[in-house]
Amino acid sequence: MKYRIWIPVLYTCFLLLMIGCDTVVPEAPAEKDLLDGPIPGLTHEEQDQFLKGDIAFNDDVFTPQTGLGPTFVATSCGSCHPGDGKGHPSTSLIRFGQTEPNSPINAPGAPQLQNRAIPGYQPEKLPEGVPSMKMTPPAVTGLGLLAALTDQQILENTDPNDEDGDGISGVPNYVTPPDYFIPEDHHQPENGKYIGRFGKKASTVNLLHQTATAYNQDIGVTSTFEPLDVYSGLTTDPEVSDQVVRDVVFYLKTLKAPIQRKPQNPLVLKGKGIFTTIQCSSCHTPQWTTPETDIAALSNKTFYPYTDLLLHDMGPELDDGATEGSAETYEWRTPPLWGLGLSPDSQGGKYFLMHDGRAESIEEAILMHGGEAQNSRDQFQLLSPEEKEALIMFLESL
C-alpha cells in the first residue's frame, strides 16, 4: 500500500528533474562549430591511437617531476592550441638567431626563447639587439591532409620569377631536416634539403619534425628524436616516450578538417566570388586532392584549406628581421584559412590574426597585406561596404 502512494510522488520528481536538466544543461555544439574530432573513416585501431594521441596532446600537463623545463614556454600542447584552435598572444613563441636565409643560427639560446622557468632557474632573455619573430600558435586541424600532398603538387604552384605576370611568385622553404627524418616517395630533395610545410615560415618538414621540436623547445622535454636539453645543451634521458610522440603525430594527422558553415548562403557565395576576383585565391589556394597514403581515410580526399603552403613576400610592414631556412625575413608561408571564423572561440572571444596576432579583425588583417598581396589589398579597399561585408562573411564561414 505504501509503495503505491509513493509512485506518483517519484514520477513527479522525475519529471521535475528532467525539466530542470533541460534548462540547466547547455545544448551540445554542432560538429561544424568544433575543430576537435577525428577525420571520418578511421579503423578501430586507428581510432584507438587517435584517442591516445588526443589524451597526450590535450590532457598531459608536464611538471618538473615529469620533465618540464628547466626553461620552457608552455606546460602542455593543449595550452597553446586550446580546442585544437589558434592560441592567444599570451602564449606566443619568439624565434630568433637567423637573420639571413640559409645562414647559421648563432645567437645564444637560439632558435627559440624559453621565457618561463621552473623554481630555481631563470627564464631565458632575448639577447640585446637581436631581431626576433613573435608567432601565435596556429590551429592544428586538417594537418594530415596537408602532410599527404606530394612535393610535386606544391611545386606546381611555384612561380619564383613571376613568369605569368600576375605579381605573385611563391617559393618553397627548403630546410635541413633532422637526422630522424625519413623521406617518403613524395619528397623531392634539393641539395640535401626538403620542402618545409608547417610553421609560420614553413620551417618543419613533417609532423614528426614539428611535434618532436615542439616537445623540446616549447615544453623543454627531451625525446630520442630531440635529446638535447634546451637549457644545458646536454643530452639527457628521454622525458617523453617515442610511442607518445608518435601517438601525438597520429592525432595531428587524423584530426578532421574544419567544416564550412553556411556554404550556400547567398552572401557567402557572393563573398567567395569576390575572394577569387581580387586574387586572394592566387596564394590562398582553395582546393587540393590527396594521393594514396598509408592512412586510407586520408587517401584521395578533396579538401579546402585555402593555402598553397608556399612563401610569399608580404612587404616591409611584416618584415621582422629574422628568418628560418631559406625564407627571407619578409616572406611568410600562406596560412590556411579554414577554421578562420572559429578563431575567436579559442582566442578569448576576439580575433588575433597574422603571424603574431597583431590584427584584431579580418579587415585589419587584409589591410596589413603588402608585397605580393598589395594588389589584392588595393582591390579590397575599392570594394563597396556591401562587397566587403560579403567577403568577410565568406571568410568567417570557413
Coordinates of C-alpha atoms in Angstrom, one line a residue:
M1 CA 0.0 0.0 0.0
K2 CA 2.7 2.4 1.0
Y3 CA 4.6 1.6 -2.3
R4 CA 1.5 2.7 -4.4
I5 CA 1.3 6.0 -2.6
W6 CA 5.0 6.9 -3.4
I7 CA 4.8 6.1 -7.1
P8 CA 3.1 9.4 -8.2
V9 CA 5.5 11.3 -6.0
L10 CA 8.5 9.7 -7.5
Y11 CA 7.1 10.2 -11.0
T12 CA 6.5 13.9 -10.4
C13 CA 10.0 14.3 -9.0
F14 CA 11.4 12.6 -12.1
L15 CA 9.6 14.9 -14.4
L16 CA 10.7 18.0 -12.5
L17 CA 14.3 16.7 -12.6
M18 CA 14.1 16.2 -16.4
I19 CA 12.6 19.7 -16.9
G20 CA 15.4 21.1 -14.7
C21 CA 18.1 19.3 -16.6
D22 CA 16.8 20.7 -19.9
T23 CA 17.0 24.2 -18.6
V24 CA 20.5 23.8 -17.0
V25 CA 22.5 21.6 -19.3
P26 CA 23.7 23.6 -22.4
E27 CA 23.0 22.3 -25.8
A28 CA 25.9 20.4 -27.3
P29 CA 27.7 22.4 -30.1
A30 CA 27.2 21.3 -33.6
E31 CA 30.0 19.3 -35.3
K32 CA 30.6 22.2 -37.7
D33 CA 31.3 24.6 -34.8
L34 CA 34.0 22.3 -33.3
L35 CA 37.6 21.9 -34.5
D36 CA 38.2 18.8 -32.4
G37 CA 37.4 15.3 -33.7
P38 CA 38.8 12.6 -36.0
I39 CA 38.6 12.5 -39.7
P40 CA 35.8 10.1 -40.8
G41 CA 36.7 6.6 -41.9
L42 CA 39.4 5.6 -39.3
T43 CA 39.7 1.9 -38.5
H44 CA 39.1 0.7 -34.9
E45 CA 42.9 0.5 -34.3
E46 CA 43.4 4.0 -35.8
Q47 CA 40.6 5.4 -33.6
D48 CA 42.4 3.9 -30.6
Q49 CA 45.7 5.6 -31.5
F50 CA 43.8 8.8 -32.2
L51 CA 42.4 8.8 -28.6
K52 CA 45.8 8.1 -27.1
G53 CA 47.2 11.0 -29.0
D54 CA 44.3 13.2 -28.0
I55 CA 44.9 12.5 -24.4
A56 CA 48.7 13.1 -24.7
F57 CA 48.1 16.4 -26.7
N58 CA 45.3 17.8 -24.6
D59 CA 45.5 16.3 -21.1
D60 CA 49.1 15.6 -20.4
V61 CA 50.4 18.6 -18.4
F62 CA 54.1 18.4 -17.6
T63 CA 55.7 19.3 -14.2
P64 CA 59.3 19.4 -13.1
Q65 CA 58.8 15.8 -11.9
T66 CA 57.8 14.7 -15.4
G67 CA 60.4 16.6 -17.4
L68 CA 59.1 20.1 -17.7
G69 CA 61.9 22.7 -18.3
P70 CA 64.1 23.8 -16.6
T71 CA 63.1 26.6 -19.1
F72 CA 60.0 26.4 -21.2
V73 CA 57.2 28.2 -23.0
A74 CA 54.2 26.1 -22.1
T75 CA 53.4 23.1 -19.9
S76 CA 51.3 21.1 -22.5
C77 CA 50.4 21.0 -26.1
G78 CA 46.8 21.9 -25.4
S79 CA 47.7 25.1 -23.5
C80 CA 48.9 26.7 -26.8
H81 CA 46.3 25.1 -29.0
P82 CA 43.1 25.2 -26.9
G83 CA 40.4 23.0 -28.5
D84 CA 42.9 22.4 -31.4
G85 CA 42.4 26.1 -32.4
K86 CA 44.6 29.1 -32.5
G87 CA 46.5 30.3 -29.5
H88 CA 46.3 33.7 -27.8
P89 CA 49.1 36.3 -28.0
S90 CA 49.9 35.5 -24.3
T91 CA 51.1 32.0 -25.5
S92 CA 53.2 33.3 -28.4
L93 CA 56.6 31.9 -29.3
I94 CA 59.6 34.0 -30.0
R95 CA 62.1 32.7 -32.6
F96 CA 65.4 34.4 -33.3
G97 CA 69.1 33.8 -34.3
Q98 CA 69.0 33.6 -38.1
T99 CA 68.9 36.9 -39.9
E100 CA 69.7 35.9 -43.4
P101 CA 68.4 32.9 -45.5
N102 CA 70.5 29.8 -45.1
S103 CA 72.8 31.5 -42.6
P104 CA 74.0 29.9 -39.3
I105 CA 72.0 30.3 -36.1
N106 CA 74.5 31.8 -33.8
A107 CA 72.7 33.9 -31.1
P108 CA 72.9 32.4 -27.5
G109 CA 69.8 30.4 -26.7
A110 CA 68.5 30.4 -30.3
P111 CA 66.4 29.4 -32.2
Q112 CA 63.6 29.8 -29.6
L113 CA 63.2 31.8 -26.4
Q114 CA 62.0 29.9 -23.4
N115 CA 60.5 32.7 -21.4
R116 CA 59.4 30.7 -18.3
A117 CA 61.4 28.6 -15.8
I118 CA 60.7 26.1 -13.0
P119 CA 61.7 27.2 -9.5
G120 CA 65.4 27.7 -9.0
Y121 CA 66.1 28.7 -12.6
Q122 CA 65.9 31.9 -14.6
P123 CA 63.8 32.3 -17.7
E124 CA 65.8 33.0 -20.9
K125 CA 66.1 36.6 -22.0
L126 CA 66.3 37.7 -25.6
P127 CA 69.9 38.8 -26.5
E128 CA 70.1 42.5 -26.8
G129 CA 69.8 43.8 -30.4
V130 CA 68.8 40.5 -32.0
P131 CA 65.9 40.6 -34.5
S132 CA 63.2 38.2 -33.5
M133 CA 59.8 36.9 -34.7
K134 CA 56.8 36.6 -32.4
M135 CA 54.4 33.8 -33.5
T136 CA 51.0 33.0 -32.2
P137 CA 50.2 29.2 -32.1
P138 CA 48.2 28.1 -35.1
A139 CA 45.2 25.8 -35.2
V140 CA 46.2 22.2 -35.7
T141 CA 43.2 20.7 -37.6
G142 CA 43.4 19.1 -41.0
L143 CA 47.2 18.9 -40.9
G144 CA 47.2 15.3 -42.1
L145 CA 45.6 16.3 -45.4
L146 CA 48.3 18.9 -46.0
A147 CA 51.0 16.4 -45.0
A148 CA 49.7 13.9 -47.5
L149 CA 50.2 16.2 -50.5
T150 CA 53.3 15.4 -52.7
D151 CA 56.1 17.9 -53.1
Q152 CA 55.3 17.9 -56.8
Q153 CA 51.8 19.1 -56.1
I154 CA 53.3 22.0 -54.1
L155 CA 55.9 22.8 -56.6
E156 CA 53.3 23.1 -59.4
N157 CA 52.2 26.4 -57.9
T158 CA 55.6 28.0 -57.6
D159 CA 56.4 30.9 -59.9
P160 CA 59.7 32.4 -58.5
N161 CA 60.2 34.7 -61.5
D162 CA 56.5 35.6 -61.9
E163 CA 56.5 34.4 -65.4
D164 CA 52.7 34.7 -65.7
G165 CA 53.0 38.4 -64.7
D166 CA 50.3 38.3 -62.0
G167 CA 52.6 39.8 -59.4
I168 CA 52.5 36.5 -57.4
S169 CA 55.7 34.4 -57.1
G170 CA 55.6 31.7 -54.4
V171 CA 58.6 29.6 -53.4
P172 CA 59.1 26.7 -51.1
N173 CA 61.2 26.9 -47.9
Y174 CA 64.0 24.4 -48.3
V175 CA 65.1 23.4 -44.8
T176 CA 67.7 21.0 -43.5
P177 CA 65.8 18.1 -42.0
P178 CA 66.7 16.5 -38.6
D179 CA 68.6 13.2 -38.5
Y180 CA 65.4 11.2 -37.7
F181 CA 63.6 12.4 -40.8
I182 CA 62.9 9.5 -43.2
P183 CA 62.0 10.7 -46.7
E184 CA 58.9 9.3 -48.3
D185 CA 58.3 8.7 -52.0
H186 CA 56.6 12.0 -52.4
H187 CA 59.5 14.1 -51.1
Q188 CA 61.8 15.8 -53.6
P189 CA 65.1 17.0 -52.0
E190 CA 67.2 19.8 -53.3
N191 CA 70.8 19.8 -52.4
G192 CA 70.1 17.7 -49.3
K193 CA 67.2 20.0 -48.2
Y194 CA 63.5 19.3 -48.1
I195 CA 60.4 21.4 -48.5
G196 CA 59.0 22.7 -45.2
R197 CA 55.3 22.7 -44.8
F198 CA 54.4 23.6 -41.2
G199 CA 55.1 26.6 -39.1
K200 CA 54.7 30.3 -39.9
K201 CA 57.7 30.2 -42.2
A202 CA 57.3 26.6 -43.2
S203 CA 60.4 25.6 -41.2
T204 CA 59.4 22.0 -40.4
V205 CA 59.3 19.2 -43.0
N206 CA 56.7 16.9 -41.5
L207 CA 54.5 16.4 -38.4
L208 CA 57.1 14.3 -36.6
H209 CA 59.7 17.1 -37.0
Q210 CA 57.0 19.6 -35.8
T211 CA 55.9 17.5 -32.8
A212 CA 59.4 16.4 -31.5
T213 CA 60.6 20.0 -31.9
A214 CA 57.6 21.4 -30.0
Y215 CA 58.1 19.0 -27.1
N216 CA 61.7 20.0 -26.9
Q217 CA 61.6 23.8 -27.5
D218 CA 58.1 24.6 -26.2
I219 CA 58.0 22.4 -23.1
G220 CA 61.7 21.7 -22.5
V221 CA 61.0 17.9 -22.8
T222 CA 63.6 15.7 -24.4
S223 CA 63.0 12.6 -26.5
T224 CA 65.1 10.2 -28.6
F225 CA 64.3 12.4 -31.5
E226 CA 65.4 15.7 -29.8
P227 CA 67.7 14.5 -27.0
L228 CA 69.4 17.8 -26.2
D229 CA 68.1 19.8 -23.2
V230 CA 67.4 23.3 -24.3
Y231 CA 68.7 24.8 -21.0
S232 CA 72.0 22.9 -20.6
G233 CA 72.6 21.8 -24.2
L234 CA 73.5 18.4 -22.9
T235 CA 72.0 15.0 -23.9
T236 CA 69.5 13.7 -21.4
D237 CA 67.4 10.6 -21.0
P238 CA 64.1 10.8 -22.9
E239 CA 61.4 12.6 -20.9
V240 CA 58.7 11.6 -23.3
S241 CA 58.5 8.2 -25.0
D242 CA 58.7 7.5 -28.7
Q243 CA 55.2 6.0 -28.6
V244 CA 53.7 9.1 -27.0
V245 CA 55.4 11.3 -29.7
R246 CA 54.1 9.0 -32.4
D247 CA 50.6 9.0 -30.9
V248 CA 50.5 12.8 -31.0
V249 CA 51.8 12.8 -34.6
F250 CA 49.0 10.4 -35.5
Y251 CA 46.4 12.5 -33.7
L252 CA 47.5 15.6 -35.6
K253 CA 47.5 13.6 -38.9
T254 CA 43.9 12.4 -38.3
L255 CA 42.2 15.5 -36.9
K256 CA 39.3 16.4 -39.2
A257 CA 39.4 19.3 -41.5
P258 CA 37.2 22.3 -40.4
I259 CA 33.7 22.2 -41.8
Q260 CA 32.5 25.3 -43.6
R261 CA 29.4 26.9 -42.2
K262 CA 26.5 28.3 -44.4
P263 CA 28.2 27.4 -47.7
Q264 CA 25.1 28.1 -49.7
N265 CA 24.2 31.4 -48.1
P266 CA 23.9 34.0 -50.9
L267 CA 26.2 36.5 -49.2
V268 CA 28.8 33.8 -48.6
L269 CA 28.6 32.8 -52.2
K270 CA 29.0 36.4 -53.3
G271 CA 32.0 36.8 -51.0
K272 CA 33.5 33.6 -52.4
G273 CA 33.3 35.1 -55.9
I274 CA 34.9 38.4 -54.7
F275 CA 37.7 36.4 -53.0
T276 CA 38.7 35.0 -56.4
T277 CA 38.1 38.2 -58.3
I278 CA 40.5 40.3 -56.2
Q279 CA 43.1 37.4 -56.4
C280 CA 43.1 36.3 -52.8
S281 CA 42.9 32.8 -54.2
S282 CA 46.3 33.2 -56.0
C283 CA 48.0 32.4 -52.7
H284 CA 45.2 31.0 -50.6
T285 CA 44.7 28.1 -53.0
P286 CA 41.1 26.8 -52.2
Q287 CA 41.2 23.2 -53.2
W288 CA 43.6 20.2 -53.1
T289 CA 43.2 16.4 -53.5
T290 CA 45.4 14.0 -51.7
P291 CA 47.1 11.0 -53.4
E292 CA 47.1 7.4 -51.9
T293 CA 48.6 7.5 -48.4
D294 CA 49.3 5.0 -45.6
I295 CA 46.1 6.1 -43.9
A296 CA 43.1 5.1 -46.1
A297 CA 40.9 7.8 -44.5
L298 CA 43.3 10.5 -45.9
S299 CA 43.6 9.0 -49.4
N300 CA 42.1 10.6 -52.5
K301 CA 40.3 13.3 -50.5
T302 CA 39.4 16.7 -51.9
F303 CA 39.7 19.3 -49.3
Y304 CA 39.6 23.1 -49.0
P305 CA 42.4 24.6 -46.8
Y306 CA 42.9 27.9 -48.7
T307 CA 46.7 27.8 -48.7
D308 CA 49.5 27.0 -51.3
L309 CA 52.0 26.1 -48.5
L310 CA 54.5 28.5 -50.2
L311 CA 56.4 31.5 -49.1
H312 CA 55.4 35.0 -50.3
D313 CA 56.9 38.4 -49.9
M314 CA 54.4 40.1 -47.6
G315 CA 56.0 43.6 -47.6
P316 CA 58.1 45.7 -45.2
E317 CA 55.3 46.0 -42.6
L318 CA 55.6 42.3 -41.9
D319 CA 59.4 42.1 -42.1
D320 CA 60.6 41.2 -38.6
G321 CA 64.2 40.9 -39.5
A322 CA 64.6 37.3 -38.5
T323 CA 64.1 34.2 -40.6
E324 CA 64.2 30.4 -40.8
G325 CA 65.7 28.0 -43.5
S326 CA 65.8 29.6 -47.0
A327 CA 63.0 32.1 -46.3
E328 CA 63.7 35.8 -46.5
T329 CA 62.9 38.0 -43.5
Y330 CA 59.8 39.4 -45.3
E331 CA 58.5 36.1 -46.5
W332 CA 55.7 34.1 -44.8
R333 CA 54.0 30.8 -45.6
T334 CA 50.4 31.3 -46.8
P335 CA 48.4 30.3 -43.7
P336 CA 45.4 28.1 -44.2
L337 CA 42.1 30.0 -43.9
W338 CA 39.9 27.0 -43.0
G339 CA 38.6 27.4 -39.5
L340 CA 39.1 31.2 -39.6
G341 CA 35.6 32.0 -38.4
L342 CA 36.1 29.8 -35.3
S343 CA 39.3 31.6 -34.2
P344 CA 37.7 33.7 -31.5
D345 CA 36.4 30.6 -29.8
S346 CA 40.0 29.8 -28.7
Q347 CA 41.3 33.4 -28.5
G348 CA 39.1 34.8 -25.7
G349 CA 36.3 35.8 -28.0
K350 CA 38.4 38.1 -30.2
Y351 CA 40.5 37.8 -33.4
F352 CA 44.3 37.9 -33.1
L353 CA 45.4 37.3 -36.7
M354 CA 48.6 37.4 -38.9
H355 CA 51.7 35.6 -37.7
D356 CA 51.9 37.4 -34.4
G357 CA 48.3 38.2 -33.7
R358 CA 48.7 41.9 -34.4
A359 CA 45.5 42.1 -36.4
E360 CA 42.3 42.2 -34.3
S361 CA 39.8 41.8 -37.1
I362 CA 39.7 40.1 -40.5
E363 CA 39.5 43.5 -42.3
E364 CA 42.6 44.7 -40.3
A365 CA 44.4 41.5 -41.4
I366 CA 43.6 42.1 -45.0
L367 CA 44.9 45.7 -44.8
M368 CA 48.2 44.5 -43.4
H369 CA 48.9 42.5 -46.6
G370 CA 51.7 44.1 -48.7
G371 CA 54.4 42.9 -51.1
E372 CA 52.9 40.3 -53.4
A373 CA 49.4 40.8 -51.8
Q374 CA 49.5 44.6 -52.3
N375 CA 47.2 44.4 -55.4
S376 CA 44.6 42.3 -53.6
R377 CA 44.7 44.7 -50.7
D378 CA 44.2 47.7 -53.0
Q379 CA 41.3 46.0 -54.7
F380 CA 39.7 45.2 -51.3
Q381 CA 39.9 48.9 -50.4
L382 CA 37.9 49.7 -53.6
L383 CA 35.1 47.4 -52.7
S384 CA 31.7 48.8 -51.6
P385 CA 30.7 48.3 -47.9
E386 CA 28.3 45.6 -49.1
E387 CA 31.0 43.7 -51.0
K388 CA 33.4 43.9 -48.1
E389 CA 30.7 42.5 -45.8
A390 CA 30.1 39.6 -48.2
L391 CA 33.8 38.8 -48.5
I392 CA 34.3 38.8 -44.7
M393 CA 31.2 36.7 -44.2
F394 CA 32.7 34.2 -46.6
L395 CA 36.0 34.2 -44.7
E396 CA 34.1 33.7 -41.4
S397 CA 32.2 30.8 -42.9
L398 CA 35.4 28.8 -43.5

